[in-house]
Amino acid sequence: DQVQAPAPVTGPSSFIEHAKAEAVAGAQPRPAQNGMSYVVLQVVLKDKDAAQSVEELHQIDTRAIDPYLAGLAALRQPGDASRLKIAELSFKQAMEIDPEFAGAYAGLCRTHVRQFERSRDPAPLAAAEAICRKALALDPASIETEKALASIAIANGRFASAATDYSNLIERNPADADAHMGLGDALAGMGKGDEAEASYRRAVAAEPAYWGTHSALATYLFHRGKIDEAAIAMRKVTELVPSSAYSWSN
């Protein structure tokens, strides 16, 4: 029997159709016939101008999608530096398969920013800036690249710039919990405590089943001296990820 090659993914519409074909109802991951599995996290590929022809769009190699989603999943899981290493290797694998996959570069950029935040080692931050420039060159309007650049701005202390970037992202997608958390970080850096707290709470409202929103809120409340409220938020983290040592220690 002849095996038909999978159709190329050229943008959000074909990505969604591809994911639907590989997922069961309820967005639960399952192995596919070609060995791939998918978990619906969020749509990270952007809509292209309707006037552009298919030939003008980069055709994403479908083999790169699986490690790319694995990288996104690792970024959203609690854990130590080893979890970030998994994300790093996953995004690099996607980049090796498809060297023009802008989303994979943006994901790697965000991973290096996280590594900098944990270690304060300037090397990952320098790497993030270089990789983000590559992602920007490949796709200047990528939402993931915008998020990565905003996270770099926060790491460099450019809070007002980051607040503008995250606000623009939220205006386009009010349900983006990551953008609300990023805005909270930026507002906190600007000394706007009440606005920062409100942004973290909007992140929780946007994605209440994501442990990261509750953790971000808990951490902020703790540093503001609101210990009882912080404990309530962190207790929710233990319910969402009961196997996480991070949540229980906090």
Coordinates of N, CA, C and O in Angstrom, one line a residue, residues 97-244:
I97 N 13.5 20.3 12.5 CA 12.6 19.8 11.5 C 12.2 20.8 10.5 O 12.2 20.6 9.3
D98 N 11.9 22.0 11.0 CA 11.4 23.1 10.2 C 12.1 24.4 10.6 O 11.7 25.1 11.5
P99 N 13.3 24.7 9.9 CA 14.1 25.9 10.3 C 13.4 27.2 10.1 O 13.9 28.2 10.6
E100 N 12.2 27.2 9.5 CA 11.5 28.5 9.3 C 10.2 28.6 10.1 O 9.3 29.4 9.9
F101 N 10.1 27.7 11.1 CA 8.9 27.7 12.0 C 9.0 28.8 13.1 O 9.7 28.5 14.1
A102 N 8.5 29.9 12.8 CA 8.7 31.1 13.7 C 8.2 30.8 15.2 O 8.8 31.2 16.1
G103 N 7.1 30.1 15.3 CA 6.5 29.8 16.6 C 7.5 29.0 17.5 O 7.6 29.2 18.7
A104 N 8.3 28.1 16.9 CA 9.3 27.3 17.6 C 10.4 28.2 18.2 O 10.8 28.1 19.3
Y105 N 10.8 29.2 17.4 CA 11.8 30.1 17.8 C 11.3 31.0 18.9 O 12.0 31.3 19.9
A106 N 10.0 31.4 18.8 CA 9.4 32.3 19.9 C 9.3 31.5 21.2 O 9.5 32.0 22.2
G107 N 8.9 30.2 21.0 CA 8.8 29.3 22.2 C 10.2 29.2 22.9 O 10.3 29.2 24.1
L108 N 11.2 29.0 22.1 CA 12.5 28.8 22.7 C 13.0 30.1 23.3 O 13.6 30.1 24.4
C109 N 12.6 31.2 22.7 CA 12.9 32.5 23.3 C 12.3 32.7 24.7 O 13.0 33.1 25.7
R110 N 11.0 32.3 24.8 CA 10.3 32.4 26.1 C 11.0 31.5 27.1 O 11.1 31.8 28.3
T111 N 11.4 30.3 26.6 CA 12.1 29.3 27.5 C 13.3 29.9 28.1 O 13.6 29.8 29.3
H112 N 14.1 30.5 27.3 CA 15.4 31.1 27.8 C 15.1 32.3 28.8 O 15.9 32.5 29.7
V113 N 14.1 33.0 28.5 CA 13.7 34.1 29.5 C 13.4 33.5 30.8 O 13.8 34.0 31.9
R114 N 12.6 32.4 30.8 CA 12.3 31.7 32.1 C 13.6 31.2 32.8 O 13.7 31.3 34.0
Q115 N 14.5 30.7 32.0 CA 15.8 30.2 32.6 C 16.5 31.4 33.2 O 17.1 31.2 34.3
F116 N 16.5 32.5 32.6 CA 17.1 33.7 33.2 C 16.4 34.1 34.5 O 17.1 34.4 35.5
E117 N 15.1 34.1 34.5 CA 14.4 34.4 35.7 C 14.7 33.5 36.9 O 14.7 34.0 38.0
R118 N 15.0 32.3 36.6 CA 15.3 31.3 37.6 C 16.7 31.5 38.1 O 17.0 31.4 39.3
S119 N 17.7 31.7 37.2 CA 19.1 31.7 37.5 C 19.7 33.0 37.6 O 20.8 33.2 38.2
R120 N 19.1 34.0 37.0 CA 19.7 35.4 36.8 C 21.0 35.4 36.1 O 21.8 36.3 36.1
D121 N 21.3 34.3 35.4 CA 22.5 34.2 34.6 C 22.2 34.9 33.3 O 21.2 34.7 32.6
P122 N 23.0 35.9 32.9 CA 22.7 36.7 31.7 C 22.8 36.0 30.4 O 22.3 36.4 29.4
A123 N 23.4 34.8 30.4 CA 23.6 34.0 29.1 C 22.3 33.6 28.5 O 22.1 33.8 27.3
P124 N 21.3 33.1 29.2 CA 20.0 32.7 28.6 C 19.3 34.0 28.1 O 18.6 33.9 27.1
L125 N 19.4 35.1 28.8 CA 18.7 36.3 28.3 C 19.3 36.8 27.0 O 18.6 37.2 26.0
A126 N 20.6 36.7 26.8 CA 21.3 37.1 25.6 C 20.9 36.1 24.5 O 20.6 36.5 23.3
A127 N 20.7 34.8 24.8 CA 20.3 33.9 23.8 C 18.8 34.1 23.4 O 18.5 34.0 22.2
A128 N 18.0 34.5 24.4 CA 16.6 34.8 24.1 C 16.5 36.0 23.1 O 15.7 35.9 22.2
E129 N 17.3 37.0 23.3 CA 17.2 38.2 22.4 C 17.6 37.8 21.0 O 17.0 38.3 20.0
A130 N 18.6 37.0 20.8 CA 19.1 36.6 19.5 C 18.0 35.7 18.8 O 17.7 35.9 17.6
I131 N 17.4 34.8 19.6 CA 16.4 33.9 19.0 C 15.2 34.7 18.6 O 14.5 34.4 17.6
C132 N 14.8 35.6 19.5 CA 13.6 36.4 19.2 C 13.8 37.2 17.9 O 12.8 37.5 17.2
R133 N 15.0 37.7 17.7 CA 15.2 38.5 16.5 C 15.0 37.6 15.2 O 14.5 38.0 14.2
K134 N 15.4 36.3 15.4 CA 15.2 35.4 14.3 C 13.7 35.1 14.1 O 13.2 35.1 12.9
A135 N 13.0 34.9 15.2 CA 11.5 34.7 15.1 C 10.8 35.9 14.5 O 9.9 35.7 13.6
L136 N 11.3 37.1 14.8 CA 10.7 38.3 14.3 C 11.0 38.4 12.8 O 10.1 38.8 12.0
A137 N 12.1 38.0 12.4 CA 12.5 38.1 10.9 C 11.6 37.1 10.1 O 11.2 37.3 9.0
L138 N 11.3 35.9 10.8 CA 10.5 34.9 10.1 C 9.1 35.3 10.0 O 8.4 35.0 9.0
D139 N 8.6 35.9 11.0 CA 7.1 36.2 11.1 C 6.9 37.4 12.0 O 6.7 37.3 13.2
P140 N 7.0 38.6 11.4 CA 6.9 39.9 12.3 C 5.6 40.0 13.1 O 5.6 40.8 14.0
A141 N 4.6 39.4 12.6 CA 3.3 39.6 13.3 C 2.8 38.4 14.1 O 1.7 38.3 14.5
S142 N 3.7 37.5 14.5 CA 3.4 36.3 15.3 C 3.0 36.7 16.7 O 3.8 37.5 17.3
I143 N 1.9 36.2 17.2 CA 1.5 36.5 18.6 C 2.5 35.9 19.5 O 2.9 36.6 20.5
E144 N 3.0 34.7 19.3 CA 4.0 34.2 20.2 C 5.3 35.0 20.3 O 5.9 35.1 21.3
T145 N 5.7 35.5 19.1 CA 6.9 36.4 19.1 C 6.6 37.7 19.9 O 7.5 38.1 20.7
E146 N 5.4 38.2 19.8 CA 5.1 39.4 20.6 C 5.2 39.1 22.1 O 5.7 39.9 22.9
K147 N 4.7 38.0 22.5 CA 4.7 37.6 23.9 C 6.2 37.4 24.4 O 6.6 37.8 25.5
A148 N 7.0 36.8 23.5 CA 8.4 36.6 23.8 C 9.1 37.9 24.0 O 9.9 38.1 24.9
L149 N 8.9 38.8 23.1 CA 9.5 40.1 23.2 C 9.1 40.9 24.4 O 9.9 41.6 25.1
A150 N 7.8 40.8 24.8 CA 7.3 41.4 26.0 C 8.0 40.8 27.2 O 8.3 41.6 28.2
S151 N 8.2 39.5 27.2 CA 8.8 38.9 28.4 C 10.3 39.4 28.5 O 10.8 39.5 29.6
I152 N 10.9 39.6 27.4 CA 12.3 40.1 27.4 C 12.3 41.5 28.0 O 13.2 41.9 28.7
A153 N 11.3 42.3 27.6 CA 11.2 43.7 28.1 C 11.1 43.7 29.6 O 11.8 44.5 30.3
I154 N 10.3 42.8 30.2 CA 10.2 42.7 31.6 C 11.5 42.3 32.2 O 12.0 42.9 33.3
A155 N 12.2 41.3 31.7 CA 13.5 40.8 32.2 C 14.5 42.0 32.2 O 15.4 42.0 33.0
N156 N 14.4 42.9 31.2 CA 15.3 44.0 31.1 C 14.9 45.2 31.9 O 15.5 46.3 31.8
G157 N 13.7 45.1 32.6 CA 13.3 46.2 33.4 C 12.5 47.3 32.6 O 12.2 48.4 33.1
R158 N 12.1 47.0 31.4 CA 11.4 48.0 30.5 C 9.9 47.7 30.7 O 9.2 47.2 29.8
F159 N 9.4 48.0 31.9 CA 8.1 47.6 32.3 C 7.0 48.3 31.5 O 6.0 47.8 31.2
A160 N 7.2 49.6 31.3 CA 6.2 50.4 30.5 C 6.0 49.8 29.1 O 4.9 49.7 28.6
S161 N 7.1 49.5 28.5 CA 7.0 48.9 27.1 C 6.3 47.6 27.2 O 5.5 47.3 26.3
A162 N 6.6 46.8 28.2 CA 6.0 45.5 28.3 C 4.5 45.6 28.5 O 3.7 44.9 28.0
A163 N 4.1 46.6 29.4 CA 2.7 46.8 29.7 C 1.9 47.2 28.4 O 0.8 46.7 28.2
T164 N 2.6 48.0 27.5 CA 1.9 48.3 26.3 C 1.7 47.1 25.4 O 0.7 46.9 24.8
D165 N 2.8 46.3 25.3 CA 2.7 45.1 24.5 C 1.7 44.1 24.9 O 0.9 43.6 24.1
Y166 N 1.6 43.9 26.3 CA 0.6 42.9 26.8 C -0.8 43.5 26.7 O -1.7 42.7 26.4
S167 N -0.9 44.8 26.8 CA -2.3 45.4 26.7 C -2.8 45.2 25.3 O -4.0 45.0 25.1
N168 N -1.9 45.4 24.3 CA -2.3 45.2 22.9 C -2.7 43.8 22.7 O -3.7 43.5 21.9
L169 N -2.0 42.8 23.3 CA -2.3 41.4 23.1 C -3.7 41.1 23.7 O -4.5 40.4 23.2
I170 N -4.0 41.7 24.9 CA -5.2 41.5 25.6 C -6.4 42.1 24.8 O -7.5 41.6 24.7
E171 N -6.1 43.3 24.2 CA -7.2 43.9 23.4 C -7.6 43.0 22.3 O -8.8 43.0 21.9
R172 N -6.7 42.3 21.7 CA -7.0 41.4 20.6 C -7.6 40.1 21.1 O -8.4 39.4 20.4
N173 N -7.2 39.6 22.3 CA -7.7 38.4 22.8 C -7.9 38.5 24.4 O -6.9 38.2 25.1
P174 N -9.0 39.0 24.8 CA -9.2 39.2 26.3 C -9.1 38.0 27.1 O -9.0 38.0 28.3
A175 N -9.2 36.8 26.5 CA -9.2 35.5 27.2 C -7.7 35.0 27.3 O -7.6 33.8 27.8
D176 N -6.7 35.7 26.9 CA -5.3 35.3 27.0 C -4.8 35.4 28.4 O -4.3 36.5 28.8
A177 N -4.8 34.3 29.1 CA -4.4 34.3 30.5 C -2.9 34.7 30.7 O -2.5 35.4 31.6
D178 N -2.1 34.2 29.7 CA -0.6 34.5 29.8 C -0.4 36.0 29.6 O 0.5 36.6 30.3
A179 N -1.2 36.6 28.8 CA -1.0 38.1 28.6 C -1.4 38.9 29.8 O -0.8 39.8 30.2
H180 N -2.5 38.4 30.5 CA -2.9 39.1 31.7 C -1.8 38.9 32.8 O -1.6 39.9 33.5
M181 N -1.2 37.7 32.9 CA -0.2 37.6 33.9 C 1.0 38.4 33.5 O 1.7 39.0 34.4
G182 N 1.4 38.5 32.2 CA 2.5 39.4 31.8 C 2.2 40.8 32.1 O 3.1 41.5 32.6
L183 N 1.0 41.3 31.9 CA 0.6 42.6 32.2 C 0.7 42.9 33.7 O 1.2 43.9 34.2
G184 N 0.3 41.9 34.5 CA 0.5 42.0 36.0 C 1.9 42.2 36.4 O 2.2 43.0 37.2
D185 N 2.8 41.4 35.8 CA 4.2 41.5 36.1 C 4.7 42.9 35.7 O 5.5 43.5 36.5
A186 N 4.3 43.4 34.6 CA 4.7 44.8 34.1 C 4.2 45.8 35.0 O 4.9 46.7 35.4
L187 N 2.9 45.8 35.4 CA 2.3 46.7 36.3 C 3.0 46.7 37.7 O 3.2 47.7 38.3
A188 N 3.3 45.5 38.1 CA 4.0 45.4 39.4 C 5.3 46.0 39.4 O 5.8 46.7 40.3
G189 N 6.1 45.9 38.3 CA 7.4 46.5 38.1 C 7.3 48.0 38.1 O 8.2 48.7 38.4
M190 N 6.1 48.5 37.6 CA 5.9 50.0 37.6 C 5.4 50.5 38.9 O 5.1 51.7 39.0
G191 N 5.2 49.6 39.9 CA 4.7 50.1 41.2 C 3.2 50.3 41.2 O 2.7 50.9 42.2
K192 N 2.5 49.8 40.3 CA 1.0 49.9 40.2 C 0.4 48.7 40.8 O -0.2 47.8 40.1
G193 N 0.4 48.6 42.2 CA 0.0 47.4 42.9 C -1.4 47.0 42.7 O -1.7 45.8 42.4
D194 N -2.4 47.9 42.8 CA -3.8 47.5 42.7 C -4.1 47.0 41.3 O -4.8 46.0 41.1
E195 N -3.5 47.7 40.3 CA -3.8 47.3 38.9 C -3.1 46.0 38.6 O -3.7 45.2 37.8
A196 N -1.9 45.8 39.2 CA -1.3 44.5 38.9 C -2.1 43.3 39.5 O -2.3 42.3 38.9
E197 N -2.6 43.5 40.7 CA -3.4 42.5 41.4 C -4.6 42.2 40.5 O -5.0 41.0 40.3
A198 N -5.3 43.2 40.0 CA -6.5 43.1 39.2 C -6.1 42.3 37.9 O -6.9 41.5 37.5
S199 N -5.0 42.5 37.4 CA -4.6 41.8 36.2 C -4.4 40.3 36.4 O -4.8 39.5 35.7
Y200 N -3.7 40.0 37.6 CA -3.5 38.6 37.9 C -4.9 37.9 38.2 O -5.1 36.8 37.8
R201 N -5.8 38.6 38.8 CA -7.1 38.1 39.0 C -7.9 37.9 37.7 O -8.7 36.9 37.6
R202 N -7.7 38.7 36.7 CA -8.3 38.5 35.4 C -7.7 37.3 34.7 O -8.4 36.6 34.0
A203 N -6.4 37.0 35.0 CA -5.8 35.8 34.4 C -6.4 34.6 35.0 O -6.7 33.6 34.3
V204 N -6.7 34.6 36.3 CA -7.4 33.5 36.9 C -8.8 33.3 36.4 O -9.2 32.2 36.1
A205 N -9.5 34.4 36.2 CA -10.8 34.3 35.6 C -10.8 33.8 34.2 O -11.7 33.1 33.7
A206 N -9.8 34.2 33.4 CA -9.7 33.8 32.0 C -9.4 32.3 31.9 O -9.8 31.6 31.0
E207 N -8.6 31.7 32.8 CA -8.2 30.3 32.7 C -8.1 29.7 34.1 O -7.0 29.5 34.6
P208 N -9.2 29.5 34.8 CA -9.2 29.0 36.2 C -8.7 27.6 36.4 O -8.3 27.3 37.5
A209 N -8.6 26.8 35.3 CA -8.1 25.5 35.4 C -6.6 25.4 35.2 O -6.0 24.3 35.3
Y210 N -5.9 26.5 35.0 CA -4.5 26.6 34.8 C -3.8 26.9 36.1 O -4.0 28.0 36.6
W211 N -2.9 26.0 36.6 CA -2.3 26.3 37.9 C -1.4 27.6 37.9 O -1.3 28.2 38.9
G212 N -0.9 27.9 36.7 CA 0.0 29.1 36.7 C -0.6 30.4 37.0 O 0.0 31.3 37.6
T213 N -1.9 30.5 36.7 CA -2.6 31.8 37.0 C -2.8 32.0 38.5 O -2.5 33.0 39.1
H214 N -3.1 30.9 39.2 CA -3.3 30.9 40.7 C -1.9 31.1 41.3 O -1.8 31.8 42.3
S215 N -0.9 30.5 40.8 CA 0.5 30.6 41.4 C 1.0 32.1 41.2 O 1.5 32.6 42.2
A216 N 0.7 32.7 40.1 CA 1.2 34.1 39.9 C 0.4 35.0 40.8 O 1.1 35.9 41.4
L217 N -0.9 34.8 41.0 CA -1.6 35.6 42.0 C -1.1 35.4 43.4 O -0.9 36.3 44.1
A218 N -0.9 34.1 43.8 CA -0.5 33.8 45.1 C 0.9 34.4 45.4 O 1.1 35.0 46.5
T219 N 1.8 34.3 44.5 CA 3.1 34.9 44.7 C 3.1 36.4 44.8 O 3.7 37.0 45.7
Y220 N 2.2 37.1 44.0 CA 2.1 38.5 44.1 C 1.5 38.9 45.5 O 1.9 39.8 46.2
L221 N 0.4 38.2 45.9 CA -0.3 38.5 47.1 C 0.7 38.3 48.3 O 0.7 39.1 49.3
F222 N 1.5 37.3 48.2 CA 2.5 37.0 49.3 C 3.4 38.2 49.5 O 3.7 38.6 50.6
H223 N 4.0 38.7 48.4 CA 4.9 39.8 48.4 C 4.3 41.1 48.9 O 5.0 42.0 49.3
R224 N 3.0 41.2 48.7 CA 2.3 42.4 49.2 C 1.8 42.2 50.7 O 1.2 43.1 51.2
G225 N 2.2 41.1 51.3 CA 1.8 40.9 52.7 C 0.4 40.3 52.9 O 0.0 40.3 54.1
K226 N -0.3 40.0 51.8 CA -1.6 39.4 52.0 C -1.5 37.9 52.1 O -1.9 37.1 51.2
I227 N -1.0 37.4 53.2 CA -0.6 36.0 53.4 C -1.8 35.1 53.4 O -1.8 34.1 52.7
D228 N -2.9 35.5 54.0 CA -4.1 34.6 54.0 C -4.7 34.4 52.6 O -5.0 33.3 52.2
E229 N -4.7 35.5 51.8 CA -5.2 35.4 50.5 C -4.3 34.6 49.6 O -4.7 33.8 48.7
A230 N -3.0 34.8 49.8 CA -2.0 34.1 49.1 C -2.1 32.6 49.3 O -2.0 31.7 48.4
A231 N -2.4 32.2 50.6 CA -2.5 30.8 50.9 C -3.7 30.1 50.2 O -3.6 29.0 49.8
I232 N -4.8 30.9 50.1 CA -6.0 30.4 49.4 C -5.6 30.1 48.0 O -6.0 29.1 47.4
A233 N -4.9 31.1 47.3 CA -4.6 30.9 45.9 C -3.6 29.8 45.7 O -3.8 29.0 44.8
M234 N -2.6 29.6 46.6 CA -1.7 28.5 46.5 C -2.3 27.2 46.8 O -1.9 26.2 46.2
R235 N -3.3 27.2 47.7 CA -4.0 25.9 47.9 C -4.7 25.4 46.7 O -4.7 24.2 46.4
K236 N -5.2 26.4 45.9 CA -5.8 26.0 44.6 C -4.8 25.3 43.7 O -5.1 24.4 42.9
V237 N -3.5 25.8 43.7 CA -2.5 25.2 42.9 C -2.3 23.8 43.3 O -2.1 22.9 42.4
T238 N -2.3 23.5 44.6 CA -2.1 22.1 45.0 C -3.2 21.2 44.6 O -3.0 20.0 44.3
E239 N -4.4 21.8 44.4 CA -5.6 21.0 43.9 C -5.4 20.7 42.4 O -5.8 19.6 42.0
L240 N -4.9 21.6 41.7 CA -4.7 21.5 40.3 C -3.6 20.6 39.9 O -3.6 19.9 38.9
V241 N -2.5 20.7 40.6 CA -1.3 19.9 40.4 C -0.8 19.3 41.7 O 0.2 19.7 42.2
P242 N -1.5 18.3 42.2 CA -1.2 17.7 43.5 C 0.1 17.0 43.6 O 0.6 16.8 44.7
S243 N 0.7 16.7 42.4 CA 2.0 16.0 42.5 C 3.2 17.0 42.5 O 4.4 16.5 42.5
S244 N 2.9 18.3 42.4 CA 4.0 19.3 42.3 C 4.5 19.6 43.7 O 3.9 20.1 44.6

